[in-house]
Amino acid sequence: MAIVTVLFCVITLIVTPHQTADARMYEDCVQQREDYPLPPLPYSYNSLEPHMDATTVQIHHLKHHAAYTKKMNAALKQWRDEDPENTLATGSIVEILQHLYNVPEKYRTVLRNNGGGYVNHAIYFACMSSRGAAISQDLENDIIKDFGSYNNFTKQFTTKAMGLFGSGYVWLSRGGNDKLVISTTANQDSPVTESFRPILVIDIWEHAYYLKYQYRRADFVAAWWKLVDWKAVVDLDKWWRVNYRYG
């Protein structure tokens, strides 16, 4: 009986969806929180199979993303306790990343790494799904305007993903005048710090793919394209228009 119970719990942990598909992992990023929760995934850990294995997704979320969340919260608490009148310290994590160079040096690196890790992973997980989704005509038109064609965009994005040295991310973001740009960040740096509004990202840290793909980054990148949920990307694009504040 004990063995059956354990097996049931393991299967439930891997298979059970953690929230509805309509929920947004990144909602809390622009909220002022005393303690940020680890955002639950909008799908079950095994739902990205066969392109991304359940063990990788589970470890990536419950270990890596959770660790960034915990360390970010600890740094924010210490900073706020030490300087309770600092309005930036009590702002949202997105506001803090926007004004990272105004963060006291004592906390800047830990919040660059862990606040960035918190936001980056929320966007990364939110832009994938098992169902995928066709790109909207409006977004495709913007891609064609800024990259010449959809194929040019995917080639440029893939080239960046293959050429990124070490650990980091490749992003599609809105920049000034709503222009779409492809950029890379190292480690857990966030494009928000560079005044971009990120709407799509691939995680090139080895923990994102090594269990299944080992050194075969090209295979991982090709598989990731099959998981991109363009509806979720459009939703994020619209969300930034409402929630992003310049300056």
mmCIF file of C-alpha atoms in Angstrom:
data_model
loop_
_atom_site.group_PDB
_atom_site.id
_atom_site.type_symbol
_atom_site.label_atom_id
_atom_site.label_comp_id
_atom_site.label_asym_id
_atom_site.label_seq_id
_atom_site.Cartn_x
_atom_site.Cartn_y
_atom_site.Cartn_z
ATOM 1 C CA MET A 1 0.000 0.000 0.000
ATOM 2 C CA ALA A 2 2.846 2.396 0.873
ATOM 3 C CA ILE A 3 4.502 1.760 -2.500
ATOM 4 C CA VAL A 4 1.240 2.421 -4.342
ATOM 5 C CA THR A 5 0.776 5.689 -2.433
ATOM 6 C CA VAL A 6 4.288 6.869 -3.273
ATOM 7 C CA LEU A 7 3.842 5.994 -6.940
ATOM 8 C CA PHE A 8 0.528 7.850 -7.027
ATOM 9 C CA CYS A 9 2.147 10.957 -5.531
ATOM 10 C CA VAL A 10 5.006 10.864 -8.048
ATOM 11 C CA ILE A 11 2.642 10.451 -10.997
ATOM 12 C CA THR A 12 0.444 13.268 -9.691
ATOM 13 C CA LEU A 13 3.454 15.589 -9.336
ATOM 14 C CA ILE A 14 4.538 14.977 -12.918
ATOM 15 C CA VAL A 15 1.177 14.870 -14.651
ATOM 16 C CA THR A 16 -1.217 17.185 -12.812
ATOM 17 C CA PRO A 17 -1.525 20.655 -14.373
ATOM 18 C CA HIS A 18 -0.533 23.370 -11.923
ATOM 19 C CA GLN A 19 -2.854 26.120 -13.068
ATOM 20 C CA THR A 20 -5.268 26.928 -15.852
ATOM 21 C CA ALA A 21 -3.935 27.769 -19.284
ATOM 22 C CA ASP A 22 -5.365 31.280 -18.965
ATOM 23 C CA ALA A 23 -3.207 32.170 -15.952
ATOM 24 C CA ARG A 24 -0.039 34.138 -16.623
ATOM 25 C CA MET A 25 3.188 33.209 -14.906
ATOM 26 C CA TYR A 26 4.579 36.713 -15.235
ATOM 27 C CA GLU A 27 1.688 38.644 -13.647
ATOM 28 C CA ASP A 28 3.456 39.077 -10.306
ATOM 29 C CA CYS A 29 6.559 40.552 -11.942
ATOM 30 C CA VAL A 30 4.976 44.017 -12.098
ATOM 31 C CA GLN A 31 3.314 43.788 -8.688
ATOM 32 C CA GLN A 32 4.704 45.054 -5.406
ATOM 33 C CA ARG A 33 5.096 41.953 -3.258
ATOM 34 C CA GLU A 34 6.588 41.423 0.165
ATOM 35 C CA ASP A 35 7.284 37.854 -0.861
ATOM 36 C CA TYR A 36 7.065 36.676 -4.468
ATOM 37 C CA PRO A 37 5.607 33.190 -4.975
ATOM 38 C CA LEU A 38 7.054 30.670 -7.379
ATOM 39 C CA PRO A 39 4.591 30.988 -10.267
ATOM 40 C CA PRO A 40 2.979 27.645 -11.138
ATOM 41 C CA LEU A 41 3.322 26.343 -14.663
ATOM 42 C CA PRO A 42 0.324 26.597 -17.012
ATOM 43 C CA TYR A 43 0.787 22.949 -18.006
ATOM 44 C CA SER A 44 1.829 19.636 -16.496
ATOM 45 C CA TYR A 45 5.496 18.691 -16.345
ATOM 46 C CA ASN A 46 5.127 15.953 -18.953
ATOM 47 C CA SER A 47 2.991 17.923 -21.407
ATOM 48 C CA LEU A 48 5.968 19.207 -23.432
ATOM 49 C CA GLU A 49 7.025 15.653 -24.325
ATOM 50 C CA PRO A 50 8.578 14.475 -26.572
ATOM 51 C CA HIS A 51 10.354 17.764 -27.312
ATOM 52 C CA MET A 52 11.174 18.533 -23.671
ATOM 53 C CA ASP A 53 11.245 15.766 -21.081
ATOM 54 C CA ALA A 54 9.222 15.920 -17.870
ATOM 55 C CA THR A 55 12.251 15.529 -15.601
ATOM 56 C CA THR A 56 13.983 18.527 -17.121
ATOM 57 C CA VAL A 57 10.867 20.695 -16.873
ATOM 58 C CA GLN A 58 10.235 19.631 -13.289
ATOM 59 C CA ILE A 59 13.816 20.230 -12.119
ATOM 60 C CA HIS A 60 14.032 23.474 -14.066
ATOM 61 C CA HIS A 61 10.900 24.785 -12.379
ATOM 62 C CA LEU A 62 10.998 23.326 -8.857
ATOM 63 C CA LYS A 63 14.770 23.623 -8.349
ATOM 64 C CA HIS A 64 16.262 26.350 -10.562
ATOM 65 C CA HIS A 65 13.319 28.763 -10.830
ATOM 66 C CA ALA A 66 12.440 28.159 -7.190
ATOM 67 C CA ALA A 67 16.019 28.877 -6.095
ATOM 68 C CA TYR A 68 16.055 32.218 -7.921
ATOM 69 C CA THR A 69 12.727 33.083 -6.312
ATOM 70 C CA LYS A 70 13.936 32.256 -2.800
ATOM 71 C CA LYS A 71 17.211 34.178 -3.129
ATOM 72 C CA MET A 72 15.468 37.187 -4.698
ATOM 73 C CA ASN A 73 12.967 37.312 -1.835
ATOM 74 C CA ALA A 74 15.746 37.088 0.755
ATOM 75 C CA ALA A 75 17.690 39.952 -0.864
ATOM 76 C CA LEU A 76 14.586 42.124 -1.166
ATOM 77 C CA LYS A 77 13.683 41.569 2.481
ATOM 78 C CA GLN A 78 17.178 42.448 3.656
ATOM 79 C CA TRP A 79 17.298 45.589 1.501
ATOM 80 C CA ARG A 80 13.833 46.744 2.587
ATOM 81 C CA ASP A 81 14.580 46.109 6.274
ATOM 82 C CA GLU A 82 17.828 48.015 5.976
ATOM 83 C CA ASP A 83 16.386 50.965 4.018
ATOM 84 C CA PRO A 84 12.588 51.063 4.547
ATOM 85 C CA GLU A 85 12.261 54.555 3.035
ATOM 86 C CA ASN A 86 13.759 53.539 -0.308
ATOM 87 C CA THR A 87 10.901 53.616 -2.819
ATOM 88 C CA LEU A 88 12.791 51.522 -5.386
ATOM 89 C CA ALA A 89 13.260 48.741 -2.833
ATOM 90 C CA THR A 90 9.493 48.515 -2.368
ATOM 91 C CA GLY A 91 8.790 48.583 -6.112
ATOM 92 C CA SER A 92 8.054 45.593 -8.317
ATOM 93 C CA ILE A 93 10.876 43.361 -9.478
ATOM 94 C CA VAL A 94 10.408 44.704 -13.018
ATOM 95 C CA GLU A 95 10.844 48.274 -11.730
ATOM 96 C CA ILE A 96 13.960 47.203 -9.856
ATOM 97 C CA LEU A 97 15.433 45.565 -12.978
ATOM 98 C CA GLN A 98 14.576 48.661 -15.019
ATOM 99 C CA HIS A 99 16.545 50.790 -12.559
ATOM 100 C CA LEU A 100 19.160 48.198 -11.677
ATOM 101 C CA TYR A 101 22.003 50.704 -11.667
ATOM 102 C CA ASN A 102 20.207 52.675 -8.945
ATOM 103 C CA VAL A 103 20.153 49.622 -6.690
ATOM 104 C CA PRO A 104 22.798 49.823 -3.944
ATOM 105 C CA GLU A 105 25.916 47.919 -4.934
ATOM 106 C CA LYS A 106 25.432 45.626 -1.945
ATOM 107 C CA TYR A 107 22.259 44.207 -3.536
ATOM 108 C CA ARG A 108 22.752 44.889 -7.222
ATOM 109 C CA THR A 109 24.454 41.662 -8.234
ATOM 110 C CA VAL A 110 22.186 39.369 -6.225
ATOM 111 C CA LEU A 111 19.097 41.039 -7.690
ATOM 112 C CA ARG A 112 20.551 41.070 -11.206
ATOM 113 C CA ASN A 113 21.096 37.332 -10.937
ATOM 114 C CA ASN A 114 18.057 36.238 -8.965
ATOM 115 C CA GLY A 115 15.516 38.908 -9.854
ATOM 116 C CA GLY A 116 16.536 38.387 -13.465
ATOM 117 C CA GLY A 117 16.279 34.629 -13.024
ATOM 118 C CA TYR A 118 12.799 34.994 -11.557
ATOM 119 C CA VAL A 119 11.478 37.135 -14.432
ATOM 120 C CA ASN A 120 13.360 35.356 -17.204
ATOM 121 C CA HIS A 121 12.042 31.947 -16.251
ATOM 122 C CA ALA A 122 8.474 33.196 -15.860
ATOM 123 C CA ILE A 123 8.569 34.423 -19.464
ATOM 124 C CA TYR A 124 10.389 31.329 -20.761
ATOM 125 C CA PHE A 125 7.874 28.847 -19.357
ATOM 126 C CA ALA A 126 4.883 31.015 -20.292
ATOM 127 C CA CYS A 127 5.761 31.105 -24.004
ATOM 128 C CA MET A 128 5.657 27.334 -24.507
ATOM 129 C CA SER A 129 2.846 24.802 -24.646
ATOM 130 C CA SER A 130 2.153 21.334 -25.962
ATOM 131 C CA ARG A 131 -0.420 22.678 -28.394
ATOM 132 C CA GLY A 132 1.763 25.424 -29.840
ATOM 133 C CA ALA A 133 -0.246 27.994 -31.771
ATOM 134 C CA ALA A 134 -0.070 29.645 -35.155
ATOM 135 C CA ILE A 135 1.371 33.123 -35.250
ATOM 136 C CA SER A 136 -1.156 35.944 -35.490
ATOM 137 C CA GLN A 137 -1.338 37.992 -38.663
ATOM 138 C CA ASP A 138 -0.540 41.249 -36.849
ATOM 139 C CA LEU A 139 2.588 39.879 -35.190
ATOM 140 C CA GLU A 140 3.693 38.168 -38.384
ATOM 141 C CA ASN A 141 3.297 41.478 -40.213
ATOM 142 C CA ASP A 142 5.518 43.170 -37.626
ATOM 143 C CA ILE A 143 8.105 40.406 -37.983
ATOM 144 C CA ILE A 144 8.072 40.781 -41.766
ATOM 145 C CA LYS A 145 8.436 44.559 -41.414
ATOM 146 C CA ASP A 146 11.411 44.303 -39.049
ATOM 147 C CA PHE A 147 13.156 41.163 -40.360
ATOM 148 C CA GLY A 148 12.104 40.914 -44.002
ATOM 149 C CA SER A 149 10.259 37.618 -43.590
ATOM 150 C CA TYR A 150 9.251 35.105 -40.943
ATOM 151 C CA ASN A 151 11.935 32.719 -42.222
ATOM 152 C CA ASN A 152 14.582 35.422 -41.898
ATOM 153 C CA PHE A 153 13.498 35.989 -38.319
ATOM 154 C CA THR A 154 13.670 32.317 -37.329
ATOM 155 C CA LYS A 155 17.062 31.931 -39.014
ATOM 156 C CA GLN A 156 18.474 34.973 -37.221
ATOM 157 C CA PHE A 157 17.032 33.856 -33.880
ATOM 158 C CA THR A 158 18.386 30.321 -34.312
ATOM 159 C CA THR A 159 21.814 31.647 -35.323
ATOM 160 C CA LYS A 160 21.918 33.719 -32.132
ATOM 161 C CA ALA A 161 20.891 30.689 -30.073
ATOM 162 C CA MET A 162 23.586 28.534 -31.625
ATOM 163 C CA GLY A 163 26.258 31.230 -31.324
ATOM 164 C CA LEU A 164 25.647 32.255 -27.727
ATOM 165 C CA PHE A 165 28.727 31.339 -25.709
ATOM 166 C CA GLY A 166 28.174 29.894 -22.274
ATOM 167 C CA SER A 167 24.924 30.400 -20.400
ATOM 168 C CA GLY A 168 22.221 32.900 -21.252
ATOM 169 C CA TYR A 169 19.142 33.643 -23.305
ATOM 170 C CA VAL A 170 18.032 34.754 -26.762
ATOM 171 C CA TRP A 171 15.093 37.151 -26.843
ATOM 172 C CA LEU A 172 12.540 38.662 -29.159
ATOM 173 C CA SER A 173 11.544 42.002 -27.661
ATOM 174 C CA ARG A 174 9.904 45.302 -28.423
ATOM 175 C CA GLY A 175 12.281 48.230 -28.360
ATOM 176 C CA GLY A 176 11.824 51.894 -29.077
ATOM 177 C CA ASN A 177 8.932 52.743 -31.399
ATOM 178 C CA ASP A 178 7.658 49.156 -30.918
ATOM 179 C CA LYS A 179 10.358 47.807 -33.235
ATOM 180 C CA LEU A 180 11.022 44.082 -32.830
ATOM 181 C CA VAL A 181 14.607 43.196 -32.007
ATOM 182 C CA ILE A 182 16.555 40.007 -31.338
ATOM 183 C CA SER A 183 19.031 40.255 -28.479
ATOM 184 C CA THR A 184 21.042 38.034 -26.179
ATOM 185 C CA THR A 185 21.752 38.257 -22.472
ATOM 186 C CA ALA A 186 24.401 36.459 -20.461
ATOM 187 C CA ASN A 187 23.721 34.550 -17.271
ATOM 188 C CA GLN A 188 20.456 35.914 -15.756
ATOM 189 C CA ASP A 189 20.664 39.462 -17.122
ATOM 190 C CA SER A 190 17.271 40.763 -18.208
ATOM 191 C CA PRO A 191 16.437 42.744 -21.364
ATOM 192 C CA VAL A 192 14.129 44.798 -19.137
ATOM 193 C CA THR A 193 17.271 46.494 -17.818
ATOM 194 C CA GLU A 194 17.998 47.646 -21.386
ATOM 195 C CA SER A 195 14.467 49.100 -21.786
ATOM 196 C CA PHE A 196 13.188 46.205 -23.893
ATOM 197 C CA ARG A 197 9.807 44.488 -23.520
ATOM 198 C CA PRO A 198 10.597 40.774 -24.008
ATOM 199 C CA ILE A 199 7.879 38.666 -25.628
ATOM 200 C CA LEU A 200 9.701 35.420 -26.512
ATOM 201 C CA VAL A 201 12.793 33.728 -25.134
ATOM 202 C CA ILE A 202 14.813 30.531 -25.323
ATOM 203 C CA ASP A 203 16.894 29.477 -22.333
ATOM 204 C CA ILE A 204 20.370 28.358 -23.416
ATOM 205 C CA TRP A 205 21.581 27.359 -19.973
ATOM 206 C CA GLU A 206 22.566 23.677 -20.137
ATOM 207 C CA HIS A 207 20.149 22.772 -17.334
ATOM 208 C CA ALA A 208 17.341 23.657 -19.785
ATOM 209 C CA TYR A 209 18.185 20.774 -22.105
ATOM 210 C CA TYR A 210 21.167 18.641 -21.061
ATOM 211 C CA LEU A 211 19.315 15.630 -19.660
ATOM 212 C CA LYS A 212 17.673 14.964 -23.021
ATOM 213 C CA TYR A 213 19.993 16.560 -25.567
ATOM 214 C CA GLN A 214 23.410 16.572 -23.844
ATOM 215 C CA TYR A 215 25.759 18.606 -26.095
ATOM 216 C CA ARG A 216 23.290 18.709 -29.030
ATOM 217 C CA ARG A 217 22.153 22.305 -28.682
ATOM 218 C CA ALA A 218 20.991 22.408 -32.309
ATOM 219 C CA ASP A 219 18.523 19.581 -31.647
ATOM 220 C CA PHE A 220 17.218 21.365 -28.562
ATOM 221 C CA VAL A 221 16.705 24.638 -30.431
ATOM 222 C CA ALA A 222 14.870 22.844 -33.257
ATOM 223 C CA ALA A 223 12.635 21.071 -30.730
ATOM 224 C CA TRP A 224 11.959 24.306 -28.845
ATOM 225 C CA TRP A 225 10.520 25.942 -31.976
ATOM 226 C CA LYS A 226 7.853 23.226 -31.991
ATOM 227 C CA LEU A 227 6.769 24.297 -28.487
ATOM 228 C CA VAL A 228 6.501 28.037 -29.106
ATOM 229 C CA ASP A 229 2.936 29.118 -28.379
ATOM 230 C CA TRP A 230 2.414 32.214 -30.505
ATOM 231 C CA LYS A 231 -0.895 32.950 -28.821
ATOM 232 C CA ALA A 232 0.948 33.194 -25.516
ATOM 233 C CA VAL A 233 3.554 35.424 -27.177
ATOM 234 C CA VAL A 234 0.821 37.762 -28.437
ATOM 235 C CA ASP A 235 -0.796 37.773 -24.994
ATOM 236 C CA LEU A 236 2.533 38.765 -23.437
ATOM 237 C CA ASP A 237 3.037 41.470 -26.067
ATOM 238 C CA LYS A 238 -0.370 42.930 -25.195
ATOM 239 C CA TRP A 239 0.305 42.587 -21.469
ATOM 240 C CA TRP A 240 3.475 44.656 -21.714
ATOM 241 C CA ARG A 241 1.566 47.447 -23.458
ATOM 242 C CA VAL A 242 -0.642 47.753 -20.384
ATOM 243 C CA ASN A 243 1.905 47.092 -17.658
ATOM 244 C CA TYR A 244 5.218 48.507 -18.873
ATOM 245 C CA ARG A 245 6.324 51.901 -17.615
ATOM 246 C CA TYR A 246 9.271 53.689 -19.180
ATOM 247 C CA GLY A 247 11.733 55.604 -17.029
#
